[in-house]
Amino acid sequence: MLLFLSVPQPRPPGARTRAGAARVARWRWLRLQQLRRLRGLLRVLRGRPEAGTRRRGRMALCGQAAGAASLPSELIVHIFSFLPAPDRLRASASCSHWRECLFYPALWPQLRICLRVSPAEQPRLEFLMRKCGWFVRELHVEFAAENYLSGGGPGDGGGADTGTGGEEVEALQLSARWLEVLRTYLELVLCVLVSIRNNRNLQKFSLFGDISVLQQQGSLSNTYLSKVDPDGKKIKQIQQLFEEILSNSRQLKWLSCGFMLEIVTPTSLSSLSNAVASTMEHLSLLDNNIPGNSTLITAVELERFVNLHSLALDFCDFTAEMARVLTDSNHVPLQRLSLLVHSVSIMHKSLDNMPNDEHWKALSRKSTNLRVYIMAFDIKSEDMLKILKPSIPLERIHFDSYITCVSGAIVDLISRQYDKFLTHFILMNDVIDTSGFPDLSDNRNEDPLVLLAWRCTKLSLLAIHGYTVWAHNLIAIARLRGSDLKVLEVTEESIDFDQGELADQDVDPVHNLIEQHNSNKPVHQVSQSTVD
C-alpha cells in the first residue's frame, strides 16, 4: 500500500487554468480522504489501531466503518483471499455486506469436510452445502462414527446389570445406537449429494465412509439397514443422485468412493459421458458389500478410461483382462494401483481370474513408474501366497487382522521379492486379548522383521501392533536402516524383553530402550508417541 501511495498521480485535465486548479485541489482532497479510509480499514484488519487521543480514535473508527461499508465487493473478496478460513468467518461478522461476500465462489474452490455421524452435524452441513455445493470444484467428505458405537457410556448401566439380563440390555442399547447411526448416516449422505447434483464445475469428488458404519463385529449391518430403510427408498434415492451427479459432470477428473454403504452400483459408471471418462485421471471404487460375483467396473468399462494415472479397486475385481486393457497402447502409463484384499470378497468371489506373473510383467513394462499398494484384511496365508506375484512392483503393504494373523513366512517372502520397491510396511493385529501376541520369529534363526529391514533398502516406514517384537531386534532394525527409516512405530504392549535384560535393569525397560535409541543418532526416529 505504501508503494501505491508513492506512485505519482497523473495530472488531471484543465489543471493550467484557475478553475482547473480548484478542481485539482478538490480531486486531490477526495482522493486523500479515500486513501485515509482505506488505510484505516487495513489497520483494523491487521489489528493495529491508529494511536492518538480517545476522540481521534472515535473519529477514525467512524471513518473506518463508513469505508468498510462503501468498499466494492471485488476489493472485499480480494482481502478475504489472503485470510485463512477461520479469519474469513470472523471478518464476515462485521457487516451484512461483508457477509454477502464470504461465500464468493473464488474463495471456496475446494472443501474438505470431516463429519461425525451425529444429528448435530446435519444443520451445519446443510448450511455449508447450500452455500458452496453449487460451485465448489473439489469436494472431499469423510464420515467418522467413533464415539457412537462404543459401549459403557452414560445410560448404558455399566455394572448395574449382570448375567443374562445385563447382556440383553446391552444388546438392545447397542442396537438402538446402530439404528441411530445408520439413520443419521443416510441423511448426511443425501444432504451432500442433493447439494451438488447440478454442479457442472466439479473436478474432484471424494467420499470416504467410516468402516464401523458398515460393519458390526466383521459382518455387514444389513439387518439394521432394513429397519432404517425397510422399502429401500433412501438407498435407491442415493444411488440415483450419485448417477445424476456423474451424468451432469463436465470437468470431473477425480472420482473416489470408499466404504460408502451401497452408493456405487455396477451400473453407476455408465452414467459418465465418454468425454469425461476419457479425461478421468483418478478412479477409486472400494466397496466389499457388492453381492455375489458383481463388480463395480468391468474390463469393457475400463477401456473408456484411457487417461488414468491412478486406480483403486477390490483385488478380486482386478482381473487379468483388466491388466491387459491397461497395457494397451491407447492408455497412458499407470502410476499408482491400490488394491484392497478383504476376506469377505474372497469368500464370495474367486481368485482364479486374477493377473498372473506374466500379466504383471507386461503391465510393468508399459508403466515403468507403476507402484502398487496392497491393503489386506484378515487374509489367510495360503491366499496371500497366491496373491503376491514376484513381478508386482509392491511399494506399500498394510496388514490388518482381527482373526487371521500374518505368518513369518509371508513377511520373509515380501522381503525377498520386493526388496527394490518396498517403502511402507504396516502390521496390525487388533486382538482383544493382549496377553499373548504372535511371535514371527518362532522357530527361526533370524527375525523376519530384521531381515525385512536388512533387505528392503528403501524402507522408510515400519509400524507394528499386536505382534511380539523383541527389544534387541527393534534396536537392530533401527540401526540397519538408520536415518532412512523415517518412522518406526511399535506399541508398548508389543515390545518384549529377555529375562536377563530385565534382571539387570532398575528402571522401566521401555524408557531404557528409548534412551538407547536417543543415544545413537541413526535410530532417533523411533516414535515415542506409541512407545512411551
Coordinates of C-alpha atoms in Angstrom, one line a residue:
M1 CA 0.0 0.0 0.0
L2 CA 2.9 2.3 0.7
L3 CA 4.2 1.7 -2.9
F4 CA 0.7 2.6 -4.1
L5 CA 0.8 6.0 -2.3
S6 CA 4.2 6.8 -3.6
V7 CA 3.3 6.4 -7.3
P8 CA 2.9 9.8 -8.9
Q9 CA -0.6 10.5 -9.9
P10 CA -1.5 11.6 -13.5
R11 CA -2.1 15.4 -13.9
P12 CA -5.9 16.0 -14.2
P13 CA -7.1 17.7 -17.3
G14 CA -7.6 21.5 -17.1
A15 CA -5.0 21.9 -14.4
R16 CA -3.4 25.0 -16.1
T17 CA -6.5 27.3 -15.5
R18 CA -7.6 28.8 -12.2
A19 CA -10.9 26.8 -12.3
G20 CA -8.9 23.7 -13.2
A21 CA -6.6 24.3 -10.2
A22 CA -9.7 24.4 -8.0
R23 CA -10.9 21.1 -9.5
V24 CA -7.5 19.6 -9.0
A25 CA -7.5 20.6 -5.3
R26 CA -11.0 19.2 -4.8
W27 CA -10.0 15.9 -6.6
R28 CA -6.8 15.6 -4.5
W29 CA -8.8 16.2 -1.3
L30 CA -11.3 13.5 -2.2
R31 CA -8.5 11.1 -3.2
L32 CA -6.8 11.7 0.1
Q33 CA -10.0 11.0 2.1
Q34 CA -10.5 7.7 0.3
L35 CA -6.9 6.7 0.9
R36 CA -7.2 7.6 4.6
R37 CA -10.3 5.4 5.0
L38 CA -8.6 2.6 3.2
R39 CA -5.5 2.8 5.4
G40 CA -7.7 2.8 8.5
L41 CA -9.5 -0.3 7.3
L42 CA -6.2 -2.1 6.6
R43 CA -5.0 -1.2 10.1
V44 CA -8.2 -2.7 11.6
L45 CA -7.6 -5.9 9.6
R46 CA -4.0 -6.1 10.8
G47 CA -5.0 -5.5 14.4
R48 CA -3.1 -2.2 14.7
P49 CA -5.4 0.6 15.5
E50 CA -4.2 4.2 15.0
A51 CA -2.6 5.7 18.1
G52 CA -3.8 9.0 19.4
T53 CA -6.4 10.6 21.7
R54 CA -9.7 9.0 22.5
R55 CA -11.5 11.5 20.4
R56 CA -9.3 10.9 17.4
G57 CA -9.8 7.2 17.9
R58 CA -13.6 7.5 17.8
M59 CA -13.5 9.7 14.7
A60 CA -11.1 7.2 13.0
L61 CA -13.5 4.3 13.9
C62 CA -16.4 6.1 12.4
G63 CA -14.5 6.7 9.2
Q64 CA -13.3 3.2 9.0
A65 CA -16.8 1.8 9.4
A66 CA -18.0 4.0 6.6
G67 CA -15.1 2.9 4.4
A68 CA -15.8 -0.7 5.1
A69 CA -19.4 -0.4 4.1
S70 CA -18.6 1.5 0.9
L71 CA -15.8 -0.8 -0.4
P72 CA -16.7 -2.7 -3.6
S73 CA -17.3 -6.4 -3.3
E74 CA -14.3 -7.2 -5.5
L75 CA -12.0 -5.5 -3.1
I76 CA -13.5 -7.3 -0.1
V77 CA -13.2 -10.7 -1.8
H78 CA -9.6 -9.8 -2.7
I79 CA -8.9 -9.0 1.0
F80 CA -10.6 -12.3 2.1
S81 CA -8.4 -14.3 -0.3
F82 CA -5.4 -13.5 1.9
L83 CA -7.1 -14.8 5.1
P84 CA -7.4 -18.3 6.4
A85 CA -11.0 -19.7 6.6
P86 CA -11.5 -19.0 10.4
D87 CA -10.4 -15.4 9.9
R88 CA -12.7 -15.0 7.0
L89 CA -15.6 -16.2 9.1
R90 CA -14.8 -13.7 11.9
A91 CA -14.3 -10.8 9.4
S92 CA -17.6 -11.6 7.7
A93 CA -19.4 -10.8 11.0
S94 CA -18.5 -7.1 10.7
C95 CA -21.5 -6.2 8.5
S96 CA -24.0 -7.7 6.1
H97 CA -22.1 -6.5 3.0
W98 CA -19.1 -8.4 4.1
R99 CA -21.2 -11.4 5.0
E100 CA -22.6 -11.5 1.5
C101 CA -19.0 -11.6 0.1
L102 CA -18.0 -14.5 2.3
F103 CA -19.2 -17.3 0.0
Y104 CA -18.0 -15.8 -3.2
P105 CA -17.0 -18.9 -5.4
A106 CA -13.4 -17.8 -5.8
L107 CA -12.9 -18.1 -2.1
W108 CA -14.0 -21.7 -1.8
P109 CA -12.6 -23.7 -4.7
Q110 CA -12.3 -26.8 -2.5
L111 CA -13.9 -28.2 0.6
R112 CA -12.6 -30.8 2.9
I113 CA -15.3 -31.9 5.4
C114 CA -14.9 -34.5 8.2
L115 CA -18.3 -35.3 9.7
R116 CA -19.2 -37.2 12.8
V117 CA -22.2 -39.3 12.2
S118 CA -24.3 -37.2 14.6
P119 CA -27.6 -35.4 14.3
A120 CA -25.9 -32.2 15.5
E121 CA -23.9 -32.2 12.3
Q122 CA -26.8 -32.0 9.9
P123 CA -27.8 -28.3 10.3
R124 CA -24.2 -27.1 9.8
L125 CA -23.7 -29.4 6.8
E126 CA -26.9 -28.2 5.2
F127 CA -25.9 -24.6 5.6
L128 CA -22.4 -25.1 4.2
M129 CA -23.5 -27.3 1.3
R130 CA -26.4 -24.9 0.4
K131 CA -23.8 -22.0 0.1
C132 CA -21.0 -23.9 -1.6
G133 CA -22.4 -27.0 -3.2
W134 CA -23.4 -25.5 -6.4
F135 CA -20.0 -24.1 -7.3
V136 CA -17.3 -26.0 -5.4
R137 CA -14.7 -27.6 -7.7
E138 CA -13.1 -30.0 -5.2
L139 CA -15.1 -31.8 -2.6
H140 CA -13.7 -34.3 -0.1
V141 CA -16.1 -35.7 2.6
E142 CA -15.3 -38.2 5.3
F143 CA -17.7 -39.8 7.7
A144 CA -16.5 -40.8 11.2
A145 CA -18.6 -42.8 13.5
E146 CA -16.4 -43.1 16.5
N147 CA -17.8 -42.3 20.0
Y148 CA -21.2 -43.6 18.8
L149 CA -20.7 -47.3 18.8
S150 CA -18.6 -47.6 22.0
G151 CA -20.3 -49.2 24.9
G152 CA -20.1 -48.2 28.6
G153 CA -21.2 -44.7 28.1
P154 CA -23.7 -42.8 30.2
G155 CA -27.0 -44.5 30.4
D156 CA -25.5 -47.9 29.5
G157 CA -26.0 -49.1 33.0
G158 CA -22.4 -50.2 33.2
G159 CA -22.0 -52.6 36.2
A160 CA -25.7 -52.3 37.1
D161 CA -26.8 -55.4 35.3
T162 CA -25.2 -58.8 35.5
G163 CA -25.7 -62.1 33.9
T164 CA -28.1 -62.8 31.0
G165 CA -30.3 -59.8 31.8
G166 CA -27.4 -57.4 31.6
E167 CA -26.2 -58.8 28.2
E168 CA -29.7 -58.4 26.8
V169 CA -29.9 -54.8 27.9
E170 CA -26.5 -54.1 26.5
A171 CA -27.5 -55.7 23.2
L172 CA -30.7 -53.6 23.0
Q173 CA -28.8 -50.4 23.7
L174 CA -26.2 -51.3 21.0
S175 CA -29.0 -52.0 18.5
A176 CA -30.6 -48.6 19.3
R177 CA -27.3 -46.8 18.7
W178 CA -26.7 -48.6 15.4
L179 CA -30.2 -47.6 14.2
E180 CA -29.5 -44.0 15.1
V181 CA -26.1 -44.1 13.4
L182 CA -27.4 -45.6 10.1
R183 CA -30.4 -43.2 10.0
T184 CA -28.2 -40.2 10.5
Y185 CA -25.6 -41.5 8.0
L186 CA -28.2 -41.8 5.3
E187 CA -29.5 -38.2 5.9
L188 CA -25.9 -36.8 5.8
V189 CA -25.2 -38.6 2.5
L190 CA -28.4 -37.3 1.0
C191 CA -27.6 -33.8 2.1
V192 CA -24.2 -33.9 0.3
L193 CA -25.5 -35.4 -2.9
V194 CA -28.5 -33.2 -3.2
S195 CA -26.4 -30.0 -2.9
I196 CA -24.0 -30.9 -5.8
R197 CA -26.4 -32.7 -8.2
N198 CA -26.4 -29.7 -10.6
N199 CA -22.7 -28.7 -10.2
R200 CA -21.2 -28.9 -13.6
N201 CA -17.8 -27.4 -12.5
L202 CA -17.0 -30.3 -10.1
Q203 CA -13.5 -31.6 -10.8
K204 CA -12.7 -33.7 -7.8
F205 CA -15.2 -35.7 -5.8
S206 CA -14.2 -37.9 -2.9
L207 CA -16.5 -39.8 -0.4
F208 CA -15.0 -41.9 2.3
G209 CA -17.1 -43.7 4.9
D210 CA -16.1 -45.0 8.3
I211 CA -15.9 -48.7 8.1
S212 CA -17.5 -49.0 11.5
V213 CA -20.7 -47.6 10.0
L214 CA -20.8 -50.5 7.6
Q215 CA -19.6 -53.3 9.8
Q216 CA -20.5 -54.7 13.2
Q217 CA -18.0 -57.2 14.5
G218 CA -16.9 -58.0 11.0
S219 CA -20.4 -58.6 9.5
L220 CA -22.3 -56.1 7.3
S221 CA -25.2 -54.3 9.0
N222 CA -27.9 -55.2 6.5
T223 CA -30.2 -56.2 9.4
Y224 CA -30.1 -52.6 10.8
L225 CA -30.3 -51.1 7.4
S226 CA -33.5 -53.0 6.7
K227 CA -35.0 -51.5 9.8
V228 CA -34.0 -47.9 9.0
D229 CA -34.9 -48.1 5.3
P230 CA -37.4 -51.1 5.0
D231 CA -38.5 -50.4 1.5
G232 CA -35.1 -49.3 0.2
K233 CA -36.3 -45.9 -1.0
K234 CA -33.5 -43.9 0.6
I235 CA -30.8 -46.2 -0.7
K236 CA -32.3 -46.0 -4.2
Q237 CA -32.6 -42.2 -4.0
I238 CA -28.9 -42.0 -3.0
Q239 CA -27.9 -44.3 -5.9
Q240 CA -29.9 -42.2 -8.4
L241 CA -28.4 -38.9 -7.1
F242 CA -24.9 -40.3 -7.5
E243 CA -25.6 -41.3 -11.1
E244 CA -27.2 -37.9 -11.7
I245 CA -24.0 -36.2 -10.4
L246 CA -21.9 -38.3 -12.8
S247 CA -24.2 -37.7 -15.8
N248 CA -24.2 -33.9 -15.1
S249 CA -20.4 -33.6 -14.7
R250 CA -18.4 -32.0 -17.4
Q251 CA -15.0 -31.5 -15.8
L252 CA -14.6 -34.4 -13.4
K253 CA -11.0 -35.6 -13.2
W254 CA -11.0 -37.4 -9.8
L255 CA -13.7 -39.8 -8.5
S256 CA -13.2 -41.7 -5.2
C257 CA -15.8 -43.6 -3.3
G258 CA -14.6 -45.9 -0.5
F259 CA -16.7 -47.8 2.1
M260 CA -19.8 -45.9 1.3
L261 CA -22.8 -48.1 2.0
E262 CA -24.4 -49.2 -1.3
I263 CA -23.8 -45.8 -3.1
V264 CA -22.0 -47.2 -6.1
T265 CA -23.6 -49.9 -8.2
P266 CA -22.3 -51.9 -11.1
T267 CA -24.2 -49.5 -13.5
S268 CA -23.0 -46.2 -11.9
L269 CA -20.0 -45.6 -14.2
S270 CA -22.2 -45.9 -17.3
S271 CA -23.7 -42.5 -16.4
L272 CA -20.4 -40.8 -17.2
S273 CA -20.1 -39.5 -20.7
N274 CA -17.3 -40.7 -23.0
A275 CA -15.7 -37.3 -23.0
V276 CA -15.5 -37.2 -19.2
A277 CA -14.4 -40.8 -18.9
S278 CA -11.6 -40.3 -21.4
T279 CA -10.1 -37.4 -19.3
M280 CA -10.5 -39.0 -15.9
E281 CA -7.2 -39.2 -14.1
H282 CA -8.0 -41.0 -10.8
L283 CA -10.7 -43.6 -10.1
S284 CA -11.2 -45.3 -6.7
L285 CA -14.1 -47.7 -6.1
L286 CA -13.8 -49.7 -2.9
D287 CA -16.9 -51.5 -1.6
N288 CA -17.0 -55.1 -0.4
N289 CA -20.8 -55.0 0.0
I290 CA -21.4 -55.9 -3.6
P291 CA -23.4 -59.2 -3.6
G292 CA -22.3 -62.3 -5.4
N293 CA -19.9 -62.0 -8.3
S294 CA -20.9 -58.5 -9.2
T295 CA -18.2 -55.9 -9.8
L296 CA -18.2 -52.1 -9.8
I297 CA -16.3 -51.9 -13.0
T298 CA -15.6 -54.4 -15.8
A299 CA -12.7 -54.6 -18.3
V300 CA -15.0 -53.3 -21.0
E301 CA -15.9 -50.3 -19.0
L302 CA -12.3 -49.7 -18.1
E303 CA -11.4 -49.3 -21.8
R304 CA -13.1 -45.8 -21.8
F305 CA -10.7 -44.6 -19.1
V306 CA -7.7 -44.1 -21.3
N307 CA -6.1 -41.3 -19.2
L308 CA -6.0 -42.9 -15.8
H309 CA -2.9 -42.2 -13.7
S310 CA -4.1 -44.0 -10.5
L311 CA -6.6 -46.7 -9.9
A312 CA -8.0 -48.3 -6.7
L313 CA -10.2 -51.4 -6.7
D314 CA -11.0 -54.5 -4.8
F315 CA -8.4 -57.1 -5.6
C316 CA -11.0 -59.7 -6.7
D317 CA -12.3 -57.1 -9.2
F318 CA -8.8 -56.5 -10.8
T319 CA -8.8 -59.3 -13.3
A320 CA -6.2 -60.5 -15.9
E321 CA -8.3 -58.9 -18.6
M322 CA -8.1 -55.5 -16.8
A323 CA -4.4 -55.8 -16.6
R324 CA -4.4 -56.5 -20.4
V325 CA -6.6 -53.4 -21.0
L326 CA -4.2 -51.2 -19.0
T327 CA -1.2 -52.3 -21.2
D328 CA -2.9 -51.2 -24.5
S329 CA -1.2 -48.5 -26.4
N330 CA -4.1 -46.1 -26.2
H331 CA -3.9 -46.0 -22.4
V332 CA -1.4 -43.7 -20.7
P333 CA 1.1 -45.4 -18.3
L334 CA -0.5 -46.1 -14.9
Q335 CA 1.4 -44.7 -11.9
R336 CA -0.4 -45.9 -8.9
L337 CA -2.5 -49.1 -8.3
S338 CA -4.2 -49.6 -4.9
L339 CA -5.8 -53.0 -4.2
L340 CA -8.0 -53.9 -1.3
V341 CA -7.9 -57.6 -0.3
H342 CA -10.7 -58.4 2.0
S343 CA -11.8 -61.8 3.4
V344 CA -15.4 -61.0 2.6
S345 CA -14.6 -60.6 -1.1
I346 CA -12.6 -63.7 -1.2
M347 CA -15.5 -65.7 0.3
H348 CA -17.9 -64.6 -2.4
K349 CA -15.5 -64.1 -5.4
S350 CA -12.8 -66.3 -6.9
L351 CA -9.1 -65.6 -7.3
D352 CA -8.9 -67.6 -10.4
N353 CA -9.2 -64.6 -12.7
M354 CA -6.5 -62.5 -11.0
P355 CA -3.4 -61.5 -13.1
N356 CA -0.6 -64.0 -13.2
D357 CA 3.1 -63.1 -13.2
E358 CA 3.3 -62.6 -16.9
H359 CA 0.5 -60.0 -16.8
W360 CA 2.3 -58.1 -14.1
K361 CA 5.5 -58.1 -16.1
A362 CA 3.7 -56.7 -19.2
L363 CA 2.0 -54.0 -17.0
S364 CA 5.3 -53.1 -15.5
R365 CA 6.9 -52.8 -19.0
K366 CA 4.1 -50.5 -20.1
S367 CA 4.1 -48.4 -16.9
T368 CA 7.7 -48.2 -15.8
N369 CA 6.9 -45.9 -12.9
L370 CA 4.0 -48.1 -11.6
R371 CA 3.9 -48.6 -7.8
V372 CA 1.4 -50.9 -6.1
Y373 CA -0.2 -50.5 -2.7
I374 CA -2.0 -53.5 -1.1
M375 CA -4.2 -53.4 2.0
A376 CA -5.2 -56.8 3.3
F377 CA -7.9 -57.5 5.9
D378 CA -7.9 -60.9 7.6
I379 CA -6.3 -62.8 4.7
K380 CA -5.1 -66.4 5.2
S381 CA -1.5 -67.2 4.4
E382 CA -2.4 -69.6 1.6
D383 CA -4.4 -66.9 -0.1
M384 CA -1.6 -64.3 0.3
L385 CA 0.9 -66.7 -1.3
K386 CA -1.4 -66.8 -4.4
I387 CA -1.7 -63.0 -4.5
L388 CA 1.9 -62.0 -4.0
K389 CA 3.3 -62.5 -7.5
P390 CA 7.1 -61.8 -7.8
S391 CA 6.7 -59.2 -10.6
I392 CA 4.4 -56.9 -8.7
P393 CA 6.1 -53.5 -8.1
L394 CA 4.9 -53.5 -4.5
E395 CA 5.7 -50.2 -2.7
R396 CA 3.4 -50.3 0.3
I397 CA 1.6 -53.1 2.1
H398 CA -0.7 -52.9 5.1
F399 CA -1.9 -56.0 7.0
D400 CA -4.9 -55.5 9.4
S401 CA -6.2 -58.6 11.2
Y402 CA -9.0 -59.4 13.6
I403 CA -8.9 -63.2 13.3
T404 CA -6.2 -64.4 11.0
C405 CA -2.6 -63.4 11.8
V406 CA 0.2 -62.9 9.3
S407 CA 2.9 -65.6 9.4
G408 CA 6.6 -65.1 9.4
A409 CA 6.8 -66.9 6.0
I410 CA 4.7 -64.2 4.4
V411 CA 7.0 -61.4 5.9
D412 CA 10.0 -63.3 4.7
L413 CA 8.5 -63.7 1.2
I414 CA 7.8 -60.0 1.0
S415 CA 11.3 -59.0 2.0
R416 CA 12.8 -61.3 -0.7
Q417 CA 10.5 -60.4 -3.6
Y418 CA 10.0 -56.7 -3.2
D419 CA 13.4 -55.5 -1.7
K420 CA 13.8 -53.0 -4.6
F421 CA 10.4 -51.3 -4.2
L422 CA 9.1 -51.7 -0.6
T423 CA 8.9 -48.4 1.4
H424 CA 6.0 -48.9 3.8
F425 CA 5.2 -52.0 5.9
I426 CA 2.4 -51.9 8.4
L427 CA 1.5 -54.9 10.5
M428 CA -1.6 -54.6 12.7
N429 CA -3.3 -57.2 14.8
D430 CA -6.4 -55.8 16.5
V431 CA -7.0 -58.6 19.0
I432 CA -8.9 -58.1 22.3
D433 CA -6.6 -60.4 24.3
T434 CA -3.2 -58.7 24.7
S435 CA -1.7 -61.4 26.9
G436 CA -0.1 -63.3 24.1
F437 CA 0.8 -61.7 20.8
P438 CA 2.1 -64.0 17.9
D439 CA 5.8 -64.1 17.6
L440 CA 7.0 -64.0 14.0
S441 CA 10.5 -65.2 14.9
D442 CA 9.4 -68.5 16.4
N443 CA 11.5 -71.5 15.2
R444 CA 13.6 -69.2 13.0
N445 CA 17.3 -68.3 13.3
E446 CA 16.6 -64.7 12.2
D447 CA 13.7 -62.5 12.9
P448 CA 11.7 -61.8 9.7
L449 CA 11.3 -58.2 10.6
V450 CA 15.0 -57.7 11.0
L451 CA 15.6 -59.4 7.6
L452 CA 12.9 -57.1 6.1
A453 CA 14.9 -54.0 7.4
W454 CA 18.1 -55.5 6.0
R455 CA 16.9 -56.5 2.6
C456 CA 14.5 -53.6 1.8
T457 CA 16.9 -50.7 1.4
K458 CA 14.2 -48.2 0.6
L459 CA 12.1 -48.9 3.7
S460 CA 11.0 -45.6 5.3
L461 CA 8.0 -46.6 7.5
L462 CA 7.6 -49.6 9.7
A463 CA 4.6 -49.8 12.1
I464 CA 3.8 -52.8 14.2
H465 CA 1.0 -53.5 16.7
G466 CA -0.3 -56.8 18.1
Y467 CA 2.8 -58.8 17.2
T468 CA 5.7 -59.6 19.6
V469 CA 8.9 -57.6 18.8
W470 CA 11.9 -58.3 20.9
A471 CA 13.8 -55.2 22.2
H472 CA 17.2 -56.3 20.7
N473 CA 15.5 -56.9 17.3
L474 CA 13.9 -53.4 17.5
I475 CA 17.3 -51.8 18.0
A476 CA 18.8 -53.9 15.2
I477 CA 16.0 -52.7 12.8
A478 CA 16.6 -49.1 13.7
R479 CA 20.3 -49.4 13.2
L480 CA 20.1 -51.3 10.0
R481 CA 18.1 -48.6 8.2
G482 CA 19.5 -45.6 10.1
S483 CA 18.2 -42.2 9.1
D484 CA 16.5 -43.6 6.0
L485 CA 13.8 -45.1 8.3
K486 CA 11.7 -42.0 8.9
V487 CA 9.0 -43.7 11.0
L488 CA 9.4 -46.7 13.3
E489 CA 6.2 -47.2 15.4
V490 CA 5.8 -50.1 17.8
T491 CA 3.2 -50.0 20.6
E492 CA 4.5 -50.6 24.1
E493 CA 2.5 -53.8 24.7
S494 CA 4.1 -55.3 21.5
I495 CA 7.7 -55.0 22.9
D496 CA 9.2 -57.9 24.8
F497 CA 12.4 -58.2 26.7
D498 CA 14.7 -61.1 27.6
Q499 CA 14.5 -62.1 31.3
G500 CA 18.3 -61.5 31.6
E501 CA 17.9 -57.9 30.4
L502 CA 15.1 -57.2 32.9
A503 CA 17.1 -58.6 35.8
D504 CA 19.9 -56.1 35.2
Q505 CA 17.6 -53.0 34.9
D506 CA 16.4 -50.9 37.8
V507 CA 14.2 -48.6 35.7
D508 CA 11.3 -49.1 33.3
P509 CA 12.8 -51.2 30.4
V510 CA 10.8 -49.2 27.8
H511 CA 12.3 -45.9 28.9
N512 CA 15.7 -47.6 28.9
L513 CA 15.1 -48.7 25.3
I514 CA 14.2 -45.2 24.3
E515 CA 17.4 -43.9 26.0
Q516 CA 19.4 -46.4 24.0
H517 CA 17.8 -45.1 20.8
N518 CA 18.3 -41.5 21.6
S519 CA 22.0 -42.1 22.4
N520 CA 22.5 -43.2 18.8
K521 CA 21.8 -40.7 16.1
P522 CA 20.6 -43.1 13.3
V523 CA 17.8 -44.6 15.5
H524 CA 16.2 -41.5 17.0
Q525 CA 13.2 -41.8 14.6
V526 CA 11.5 -44.4 16.8
S527 CA 8.1 -43.0 17.7
Q528 CA 7.9 -42.2 21.4
S529 CA 4.2 -41.3 21.0
T530 CA 3.4 -45.0 20.7
V531 CA 6.2 -46.5 22.8
D532 CA 6.2 -44.1 25.7

